[in-house]
Amino acid sequence: RLFLSAAKRQEAKHHRLREAIFTAAAVDDVEELARLKDEVPTKLWKWWAYDLGLAERAAKCCRPQQVEVLPNLHGEQLYATAERVAQRRAAIE
């Protein structure tokens, strides 16, 4: 019972963290994303960034600060790096 209880608490904690990451990305809160990145294990952080589409969204919407915080999952050719996003934003402005 003890292990089941601990597993339920851990699962609830991960669920809250995942929702917080999605919310922080949706409202462009880069500081909160950076803080949450430190709380989440690296493999889980990369998986959630891929599963929620956060890195791709940040690159498409020209958010260079978010691209710096989010992991580079596929390599440079599939989505823009922070420098390329900043160049695109400068070209638009």
PDB file of N, CA and C in Angstrom:
ATOM      1  N   ARG A   1       0.815  -1.199   0.000  1.00  0.00           N
ATOM      2  CA  ARG A   1       0.000   0.000   0.000  1.00  0.00           C
ATOM      3  C   ARG A   1       0.856   1.258   0.000  1.00  0.00           C
ATOM      4  N   LEU A   2       1.953   1.195   0.715  1.00  0.00           N
ATOM      5  CA  LEU A   2       2.827   2.352   0.797  1.00  0.00           C
ATOM      6  C   LEU A   2       3.363   2.730  -0.571  1.00  0.00           C
ATOM      7  N   PHE A   3       3.797   1.742  -1.341  1.00  0.00           N
ATOM      8  CA  PHE A   3       4.336   2.016  -2.668  1.00  0.00           C
ATOM      9  C   PHE A   3       3.265   2.525  -3.619  1.00  0.00           C
ATOM     10  N   LEU A   4       2.072   1.989  -3.531  1.00  0.00           N
ATOM     11  CA  LEU A   4       0.977   2.470  -4.372  1.00  0.00           C
ATOM     12  C   LEU A   4       0.627   3.916  -4.042  1.00  0.00           C
ATOM     13  N   SER A   5       0.626   4.247  -2.785  1.00  0.00           N
ATOM     14  CA  SER A   5       0.344   5.612  -2.360  1.00  0.00           C
ATOM     15  C   SER A   5       1.422   6.572  -2.861  1.00  0.00           C
ATOM     16  N   ALA A   6       2.670   6.161  -2.734  1.00  0.00           N
ATOM     17  CA  ALA A   6       3.773   6.993  -3.216  1.00  0.00           C
ATOM     18  C   ALA A   6       3.701   7.165  -4.727  1.00  0.00           C
ATOM     19  N   ALA A   7       3.350   6.114  -5.444  1.00  0.00           N
ATOM     20  CA  ALA A   7       3.235   6.192  -6.896  1.00  0.00           C
ATOM     21  C   ALA A   7       2.103   7.126  -7.313  1.00  0.00           C
ATOM     22  N   LYS A   8       0.996   7.089  -6.599  1.00  0.00           N
ATOM     23  CA  LYS A   8      -0.125   7.989  -6.900  1.00  0.00           C
ATOM     24  C   LYS A   8       0.265   9.445  -6.677  1.00  0.00           C
ATOM     25  N   ARG A   9       0.994   9.702  -5.600  1.00  0.00           N
ATOM     26  CA  ARG A   9       1.432  11.072  -5.325  1.00  0.00           C
ATOM     27  C   ARG A   9       2.409  11.555  -6.388  1.00  0.00           C
ATOM     28  N   GLN A  10       3.318  10.686  -6.791  1.00  0.00           N
ATOM     29  CA  GLN A  10       4.283  11.051  -7.826  1.00  0.00           C
ATOM     30  C   GLN A  10       3.583  11.314  -9.155  1.00  0.00           C
ATOM     31  N   GLU A  11       2.610  10.494  -9.484  1.00  0.00           N
ATOM     32  CA  GLU A  11       1.853  10.683 -10.718  1.00  0.00           C
ATOM     33  C   GLU A  11       1.075  12.003 -10.690  1.00  0.00           C
ATOM     34  N   ALA A  12       0.470  12.326  -9.560  1.00  0.00           N
ATOM     35  CA  ALA A  12      -0.262  13.593  -9.428  1.00  0.00           C
ATOM     36  C   ALA A  12       0.693  14.780  -9.541  1.00  0.00           C
ATOM     37  N   LYS A  13       1.879  14.660  -8.967  1.00  0.00           N
ATOM     38  CA  LYS A  13       2.878  15.725  -9.054  1.00  0.00           C
ATOM     39  C   LYS A  13       3.294  15.939 -10.509  1.00  0.00           C
ATOM     40  N   HIS A  14       3.547  14.846 -11.227  1.00  0.00           N
ATOM     41  CA  HIS A  14       3.938  14.956 -12.637  1.00  0.00           C
ATOM     42  C   HIS A  14       2.811  15.553 -13.479  1.00  0.00           C
ATOM     43  N   HIS A  15       1.587  15.205 -13.168  1.00  0.00           N
ATOM     44  CA  HIS A  15       0.455  15.765 -13.898  1.00  0.00           C
ATOM     45  C   HIS A  15       0.391  17.283 -13.697  1.00  0.00           C
ATOM     46  N   ARG A  16       0.573  17.740 -12.458  1.00  0.00           N
ATOM     47  CA  ARG A  16       0.560  19.183 -12.183  1.00  0.00           C
ATOM     48  C   ARG A  16       1.719  19.885 -12.881  1.00  0.00           C
ATOM     49  N   LEU A  17       2.900  19.272 -12.877  1.00  0.00           N
ATOM     50  CA  LEU A  17       4.056  19.873 -13.551  1.00  0.00           C
ATOM     51  C   LEU A  17       3.833  19.977 -15.055  1.00  0.00           C
ATOM     52  N   ARG A  18       3.266  18.932 -15.642  1.00  0.00           N
ATOM     53  CA  ARG A  18       3.008  18.953 -17.088  1.00  0.00           C
ATOM     54  C   ARG A  18       2.021  20.064 -17.441  1.00  0.00           C
ATOM     55  N   GLU A  19       0.970  20.210 -16.656  1.00  0.00           N
ATOM     56  CA  GLU A  19       0.006  21.286 -16.901  1.00  0.00           C
ATOM     57  C   GLU A  19       0.645  22.654 -16.710  1.00  0.00           C
ATOM     58  N   ALA A  20       1.512  22.786 -15.716  1.00  0.00           N
ATOM     59  CA  ALA A  20       2.191  24.056 -15.471  1.00  0.00           C
ATOM     60  C   ALA A  20       3.119  24.412 -16.627  1.00  0.00           C
ATOM     61  N   ILE A  21       3.800  23.418 -17.194  1.00  0.00           N
ATOM     62  CA  ILE A  21       4.681  23.655 -18.338  1.00  0.00           C
ATOM     63  C   ILE A  21       3.871  24.122 -19.542  1.00  0.00           C
ATOM     64  N   PHE A  22       2.769  23.453 -19.811  1.00  0.00           N
ATOM     65  CA  PHE A  22       1.926  23.832 -20.939  1.00  0.00           C
ATOM     66  C   PHE A  22       1.373  25.245 -20.754  1.00  0.00           C
ATOM     67  N   THR A  23       0.934  25.556 -19.543  1.00  0.00           N
ATOM     68  CA  THR A  23       0.382  26.882 -19.261  1.00  0.00           C
ATOM     69  C   THR A  23       1.453  27.962 -19.389  1.00  0.00           C
ATOM     70  N   ALA A  24       2.639  27.707 -18.861  1.00  0.00           N
ATOM     71  CA  ALA A  24       3.727  28.684 -18.956  1.00  0.00           C
ATOM     72  C   ALA A  24       4.104  28.946 -20.413  1.00  0.00           C
ATOM     73  N   ALA A  25       4.123  27.913 -21.219  1.00  0.00           N
ATOM     74  CA  ALA A  25       4.434  28.100 -22.644  1.00  0.00           C
ATOM     75  C   ALA A  25       3.313  28.863 -23.349  1.00  0.00           C
ATOM     76  N   ALA A  26       2.077  28.607 -22.967  1.00  0.00           N
ATOM     77  CA  ALA A  26       0.942  29.261 -23.615  1.00  0.00           C
ATOM     78  C   ALA A  26       0.897  30.756 -23.316  1.00  0.00           C
ATOM     79  N   VAL A  27       1.317  31.151 -22.119  1.00  0.00           N
ATOM     80  CA  VAL A  27       1.290  32.574 -21.758  1.00  0.00           C
ATOM     81  C   VAL A  27       2.667  33.223 -21.906  1.00  0.00           C
ATOM     82  N   ASP A  28       3.611  32.534 -22.543  1.00  0.00           N
ATOM     83  CA  ASP A  28       4.953  33.049 -22.836  1.00  0.00           C
ATOM     84  C   ASP A  28       5.721  33.447 -21.577  1.00  0.00           C
ATOM     85  N   ASP A  29       5.616  32.658 -20.535  1.00  0.00           N
ATOM     86  CA  ASP A  29       6.335  32.915 -19.290  1.00  0.00           C
ATOM     87  C   ASP A  29       7.644  32.118 -19.301  1.00  0.00           C
ATOM     88  N   VAL A  30       8.683  32.744 -19.814  1.00  0.00           N
ATOM     89  CA  VAL A  30       9.976  32.071 -19.983  1.00  0.00           C
ATOM     90  C   VAL A  30      10.626  31.772 -18.632  1.00  0.00           C
ATOM     91  N   GLU A  31      10.467  32.678 -17.675  1.00  0.00           N
ATOM     92  CA  GLU A  31      11.058  32.458 -16.349  1.00  0.00           C
ATOM     93  C   GLU A  31      10.441  31.227 -15.681  1.00  0.00           C
ATOM     94  N   GLU A  32       9.130  31.065 -15.817  1.00  0.00           N
ATOM     95  CA  GLU A  32       8.462  29.894 -15.235  1.00  0.00           C
ATOM     96  C   GLU A  32       8.904  28.616 -15.940  1.00  0.00           C
ATOM     97  N   LEU A  33       9.071  28.682 -17.264  1.00  0.00           N
ATOM     98  CA  LEU A  33       9.564  27.505 -18.001  1.00  0.00           C
ATOM     99  C   LEU A  33      10.950  27.104 -17.520  1.00  0.00           C
ATOM    100  N   ALA A  34      11.810  28.083 -17.319  1.00  0.00           N
ATOM    101  CA  ALA A  34      13.169  27.789 -16.845  1.00  0.00           C
ATOM    102  C   ALA A  34      13.132  27.177 -15.445  1.00  0.00           C
ATOM    103  N   ARG A  35      12.249  27.693 -14.585  1.00  0.00           N
ATOM    104  CA  ARG A  35      12.133  27.140 -13.234  1.00  0.00           C
ATOM    105  C   ARG A  35      11.614  25.706 -13.277  1.00  0.00           C
ATOM    106  N   LEU A  36      10.613  25.470 -14.114  1.00  0.00           N
ATOM    107  CA  LEU A  36      10.041  24.125 -14.225  1.00  0.00           C
ATOM    108  C   LEU A  36      11.037  23.146 -14.843  1.00  0.00           C
ATOM    109  N   LYS A  37      11.878  23.640 -15.729  1.00  0.00           N
ATOM    110  CA  LYS A  37      12.898  22.772 -16.339  1.00  0.00           C
ATOM    111  C   LYS A  37      13.822  22.186 -15.274  1.00  0.00           C
ATOM    112  N   ASP A  38      14.109  22.968 -14.240  1.00  0.00           N
ATOM    113  CA  ASP A  38      14.973  22.489 -13.158  1.00  0.00           C
ATOM    114  C   ASP A  38      14.274  21.460 -12.274  1.00  0.00           C
ATOM    115  N   GLU A  39      12.943  21.497 -12.220  1.00  0.00           N
ATOM    116  CA  GLU A  39      12.185  20.570 -11.376  1.00  0.00           C
ATOM    117  C   GLU A  39      11.927  19.220 -12.034  1.00  0.00           C
ATOM    118  N   VAL A  40      11.930  19.194 -13.347  1.00  0.00           N
ATOM    119  CA  VAL A  40      11.552  17.982 -14.090  1.00  0.00           C
ATOM    120  C   VAL A  40      12.813  17.244 -14.543  1.00  0.00           C
ATOM    121  N   PRO A  41      12.836  15.917 -14.440  1.00  0.00           N
ATOM    122  CA  PRO A  41      13.976  15.153 -14.971  1.00  0.00           C
ATOM    123  C   PRO A  41      14.164  15.413 -16.475  1.00  0.00           C
ATOM    124  N   THR A  42      15.411  15.379 -16.921  1.00  0.00           N
ATOM    125  CA  THR A  42      15.750  15.752 -18.297  1.00  0.00           C
ATOM    126  C   THR A  42      14.985  14.939 -19.336  1.00  0.00           C
ATOM    127  N   LYS A  43      14.936  13.627 -19.179  1.00  0.00           N
ATOM    128  CA  LYS A  43      14.237  12.797 -20.168  1.00  0.00           C
ATOM    129  C   LYS A  43      12.748  13.126 -20.217  1.00  0.00           C
ATOM    130  N   LEU A  44      12.167  13.358 -19.054  1.00  0.00           N
ATOM    131  CA  LEU A  44      10.750  13.701 -18.999  1.00  0.00           C
ATOM    132  C   LEU A  44      10.519  15.079 -19.596  1.00  0.00           C
ATOM    133  N   TRP A  45      11.422  16.029 -19.357  1.00  0.00           N
ATOM    134  CA  TRP A  45      11.327  17.373 -19.925  1.00  0.00           C
ATOM    135  C   TRP A  45      11.336  17.303 -21.453  1.00  0.00           C
ATOM    136  N   LYS A  46      12.250  16.518 -21.999  1.00  0.00           N
ATOM    137  CA  LYS A  46      12.324  16.387 -23.455  1.00  0.00           C
ATOM    138  C   LYS A  46      11.066  15.727 -24.020  1.00  0.00           C
ATOM    139  N   TRP A  47      10.574  14.708 -23.344  1.00  0.00           N
ATOM    140  CA  TRP A  47       9.380  14.025 -23.821  1.00  0.00           C
ATOM    141  C   TRP A  47       8.175  14.958 -23.808  1.00  0.00           C
ATOM    142  N   TRP A  48       7.986  15.693 -22.718  1.00  0.00           N
ATOM    143  CA  TRP A  48       6.844  16.605 -22.632  1.00  0.00           C
ATOM    144  C   TRP A  48       6.953  17.719 -23.661  1.00  0.00           C
ATOM    145  N   ALA A  49       8.164  18.239 -23.880  1.00  0.00           N
ATOM    146  CA  ALA A  49       8.337  19.290 -24.886  1.00  0.00           C
ATOM    147  C   ALA A  49       7.950  18.763 -26.267  1.00  0.00           C
ATOM    148  N   TYR A  50       8.288  17.509 -26.548  1.00  0.00           N
ATOM    149  CA  TYR A  50       7.905  16.890 -27.827  1.00  0.00           C
ATOM    150  C   TYR A  50       6.408  16.593 -27.856  1.00  0.00           C
ATOM    151  N   ASP A  51       5.909  15.950 -26.817  1.00  0.00           N
ATOM    152  CA  ASP A  51       4.517  15.509 -26.788  1.00  0.00           C
ATOM    153  C   ASP A  51       3.537  16.684 -26.823  1.00  0.00           C
ATOM    154  N   LEU A  52       3.863  17.760 -26.131  1.00  0.00           N
ATOM    155  CA  LEU A  52       2.990  18.929 -26.110  1.00  0.00           C
ATOM    156  C   LEU A  52       3.236  19.870 -27.295  1.00  0.00           C
ATOM    157  N   GLY A  53       4.274  19.604 -28.079  1.00  0.00           N
ATOM    158  CA  GLY A  53       4.571  20.439 -29.245  1.00  0.00           C
ATOM    159  C   GLY A  53       5.102  21.813 -28.883  1.00  0.00           C
ATOM    160  N   LEU A  54       5.758  21.932 -27.735  1.00  0.00           N
ATOM    161  CA  LEU A  54       6.188  23.244 -27.254  1.00  0.00           C
ATOM    162  C   LEU A  54       7.341  23.824 -28.068  1.00  0.00           C
ATOM    163  N   ALA A  55       8.342  23.019 -28.384  1.00  0.00           N
ATOM    164  CA  ALA A  55       9.497  23.521 -29.124  1.00  0.00           C
ATOM    165  C   ALA A  55       9.082  23.936 -30.534  1.00  0.00           C
ATOM    166  N   GLU A  56       8.258  23.144 -31.160  1.00  0.00           N
ATOM    167  CA  GLU A  56       7.790  23.473 -32.511  1.00  0.00           C
ATOM    168  C   GLU A  56       6.934  24.743 -32.492  1.00  0.00           C
ATOM    169  N   ARG A  57       6.066  24.872 -31.495  1.00  0.00           N
ATOM    170  CA  ARG A  57       5.217  26.061 -31.363  1.00  0.00           C
ATOM    171  C   ARG A  57       6.060  27.306 -31.140  1.00  0.00           C
ATOM    172  N   ALA A  58       7.081  27.198 -30.282  1.00  0.00           N
ATOM    173  CA  ALA A  58       7.938  28.348 -29.994  1.00  0.00           C
ATOM    174  C   ALA A  58       8.697  28.787 -31.245  1.00  0.00           C
ATOM    175  N   ALA A  59       9.143  27.841 -32.048  1.00  0.00           N
ATOM    176  CA  ALA A  59       9.871  28.180 -33.268  1.00  0.00           C
ATOM    177  C   ALA A  59       8.950  28.801 -34.312  1.00  0.00           C
ATOM    178  N   LYS A  60       7.752  28.252 -34.470  1.00  0.00           N
ATOM    179  CA  LYS A  60       6.818  28.773 -35.473  1.00  0.00           C
ATOM    180  C   LYS A  60       6.287  30.152 -35.100  1.00  0.00           C
ATOM    181  N   CYS A  61       6.130  30.407 -33.826  1.00  0.00           N
ATOM    182  CA  CYS A  61       5.557  31.682 -33.363  1.00  0.00           C
ATOM    183  C   CYS A  61       6.633  32.723 -33.080  1.00  0.00           C
ATOM    184  N   CYS A  62       7.877  32.453 -33.467  1.00  0.00           N
ATOM    185  CA  CYS A  62       8.996  33.389 -33.286  1.00  0.00           C
ATOM    186  C   CYS A  62       9.169  33.808 -31.833  1.00  0.00           C
ATOM    187  N   ARG A  63       9.418  32.841 -30.981  1.00  0.00           N
ATOM    188  CA  ARG A  63       9.676  33.110 -29.563  1.00  0.00           C
ATOM    189  C   ARG A  63      11.085  32.622 -29.211  1.00  0.00           C
ATOM    190  N   PRO A  64      12.118  33.445 -29.497  1.00  0.00           N
ATOM    191  CA  PRO A  64      13.503  32.978 -29.293  1.00  0.00           C
ATOM    192  C   PRO A  64      13.844  32.659 -27.842  1.00  0.00           C
ATOM    193  N   GLN A  65      13.234  33.353 -26.882  1.00  0.00           N
ATOM    194  CA  GLN A  65      13.540  33.064 -25.483  1.00  0.00           C
ATOM    195  C   GLN A  65      13.043  31.668 -25.100  1.00  0.00           C
ATOM    196  N   GLN A  66      11.873  31.285 -25.601  1.00  0.00           N
ATOM    197  CA  GLN A  66      11.357  29.946 -25.311  1.00  0.00           C
ATOM    198  C   GLN A  66      12.191  28.879 -26.004  1.00  0.00           C
ATOM    199  N   VAL A  67      12.651  29.154 -27.219  1.00  0.00           N
ATOM    200  CA  VAL A  67      13.461  28.176 -27.946  1.00  0.00           C
ATOM    201  C   VAL A  67      14.746  27.885 -27.190  1.00  0.00           C
ATOM    202  N   GLU A  68      15.302  28.906 -26.516  1.00  0.00           N
ATOM    203  CA  GLU A  68      16.527  28.699 -25.738  1.00  0.00           C
ATOM    204  C   GLU A  68      16.292  27.785 -24.541  1.00  0.00           C
ATOM    205  N   VAL A  69      15.112  27.864 -23.920  1.00  0.00           N
ATOM    206  CA  VAL A  69      14.806  27.062 -22.729  1.00  0.00           C
ATOM    207  C   VAL A  69      14.414  25.640 -23.112  1.00  0.00           C
ATOM    208  N   LEU A  70      13.672  25.497 -24.195  1.00  0.00           N
ATOM    209  CA  LEU A  70      13.179  24.177 -24.598  1.00  0.00           C
ATOM    210  C   LEU A  70      14.282  23.360 -25.258  1.00  0.00           C
ATOM    211  N   PRO A  71      14.202  22.043 -25.178  1.00  0.00           N
ATOM    212  CA  PRO A  71      15.266  21.196 -25.728  1.00  0.00           C
ATOM    213  C   PRO A  71      15.234  21.152 -27.253  1.00  0.00           C
ATOM    214  N   ASN A  72      16.414  20.968 -27.840  1.00  0.00           N
ATOM    215  CA  ASN A  72      16.533  20.780 -29.282  1.00  0.00           C
ATOM    216  C   ASN A  72      16.335  19.291 -29.539  1.00  0.00           C
ATOM    217  N   LEU A  73      15.155  18.911 -29.978  1.00  0.00           N
ATOM    218  CA  LEU A  73      14.782  17.506 -30.062  1.00  0.00           C
ATOM    219  C   LEU A  73      15.182  16.824 -31.363  1.00  0.00           C
ATOM    220  N   HIS A  74      15.151  17.546 -32.464  1.00  0.00           N
ATOM    221  CA  HIS A  74      15.311  16.912 -33.768  1.00  0.00           C
ATOM    222  C   HIS A  74      16.512  17.400 -34.554  1.00  0.00           C
ATOM    223  N   GLY A  75      17.234  18.314 -34.041  1.00  0.00           N
ATOM    224  CA  GLY A  75      18.332  18.884 -34.796  1.00  0.00           C
ATOM    225  C   GLY A  75      17.913  20.203 -35.415  1.00  0.00           C
ATOM    226  N   GLU A  76      18.858  20.918 -35.910  1.00  0.00           N
ATOM    227  CA  GLU A  76      18.619  22.282 -36.385  1.00  0.00           C
ATOM    228  C   GLU A  76      17.734  22.345 -37.623  1.00  0.00           C
ATOM    229  N   GLN A  77      17.784  21.359 -38.481  1.00  0.00           N
ATOM    230  CA  GLN A  77      17.066  21.463 -39.741  1.00  0.00           C
ATOM    231  C   GLN A  77      15.552  21.319 -39.618  1.00  0.00           C
ATOM    232  N   LEU A  78      15.036  20.708 -38.567  1.00  0.00           N
ATOM    233  CA  LEU A  78      13.589  20.513 -38.470  1.00  0.00           C
ATOM    234  C   LEU A  78      12.858  21.702 -37.874  1.00  0.00           C
ATOM    235  N   TYR A  79      13.471  22.410 -36.957  1.00  0.00           N
ATOM    236  CA  TYR A  79      12.867  23.657 -36.485  1.00  0.00           C
ATOM    237  C   TYR A  79      13.967  24.648 -36.154  1.00  0.00           C
ATOM    238  N   ALA A  80      13.594  25.877 -36.144  1.00  0.00           N
ATOM    239  CA  ALA A  80      14.568  26.959 -36.053  1.00  0.00           C
ATOM    240  C   ALA A  80      15.246  27.029 -34.690  1.00  0.00           C
ATOM    241  N   THR A  81      16.519  27.422 -34.706  1.00  0.00           N
ATOM    242  CA  THR A  81      17.244  27.658 -33.464  1.00  0.00           C
ATOM    243  C   THR A  81      16.902  29.058 -32.963  1.00  0.00           C
ATOM    244  N   ALA A  82      17.388  29.393 -31.795  1.00  0.00           N
ATOM    245  CA  ALA A  82      17.110  30.706 -31.214  1.00  0.00           C
ATOM    246  C   ALA A  82      17.631  31.824 -32.120  1.00  0.00           C
ATOM    247  N   GLU A  83      18.795  31.630 -32.714  1.00  0.00           N
ATOM    248  CA  GLU A  83      19.367  32.653 -33.591  1.00  0.00           C
ATOM    249  C   GLU A  83      18.515  32.851 -34.841  1.00  0.00           C
ATOM    250  N   ARG A  84      18.066  31.756 -35.445  1.00  0.00           N
ATOM    251  CA  ARG A  84      17.239  31.873 -36.649  1.00  0.00           C
ATOM    252  C   ARG A  84      15.893  32.500 -36.339  1.00  0.00           C
ATOM    253  N   VAL A  85      15.325  32.185 -35.186  1.00  0.00           N
ATOM    254  CA  VAL A  85      14.054  32.804 -34.795  1.00  0.00           C
ATOM    255  C   VAL A  85      14.251  34.303 -34.591  1.00  0.00           C
ATOM    256  N   ALA A  86      15.347  34.693 -33.939  1.00  0.00           N
ATOM    257  CA  ALA A  86      15.620  36.115 -33.724  1.00  0.00           C
ATOM    258  C   ALA A  86      15.826  36.832 -35.052  1.00  0.00           C
ATOM    259  N   GLN A  87      16.497  36.191 -36.006  1.00  0.00           N
ATOM    260  CA  GLN A  87      16.695  36.792 -37.330  1.00  0.00           C
ATOM    261  C   GLN A  87      15.370  36.963 -38.062  1.00  0.00           C
ATOM    262  N   ARG A  88      14.497  35.955 -37.988  1.00  0.00           N
ATOM    263  CA  ARG A  88      13.189  36.060 -38.628  1.00  0.00           C
ATOM    264  C   ARG A  88      12.361  37.171 -38.013  1.00  0.00           C
ATOM    265  N   ARG A  89      12.401  37.262 -36.689  1.00  0.00           N
ATOM    266  CA  ARG A  89      11.626  38.309 -36.017  1.00  0.00           C
ATOM    267  C   ARG A  89      12.148  39.684 -36.399  1.00  0.00           C
ATOM    268  N   ALA A  90      13.471  39.842 -36.476  1.00  0.00           N
ATOM    269  CA  ALA A  90      14.059  41.125 -36.878  1.00  0.00           C
ATOM    270  C   ALA A  90      13.672  41.473 -38.318  1.00  0.00           C
ATOM    271  N   ALA A  91      13.622  40.464 -39.178  1.00  0.00           N
ATOM    272  CA  ALA A  91      13.241  40.702 -40.571  1.00  0.00           C
ATOM    273  C   ALA A  91      11.770  41.128 -40.680  1.00  0.00           C
ATOM    274  N   ILE A  92      10.928  40.571 -39.824  1.00  0.00           N
ATOM    275  CA  ILE A  92       9.498  40.914 -39.855  1.00  0.00           C
ATOM    276  C   ILE A  92       9.305  42.353 -39.368  1.00  0.00           C
ATOM    277  N   GLU A  93      10.041  42.727 -38.335  1.00  0.00           N
ATOM    278  CA  GLU A  93       9.906  44.083 -37.764  1.00  0.00           C
ATOM    279  C   GLU A  93      10.614  45.059 -38.637  1.00  0.00           C
TER     280      GLU A  93
END
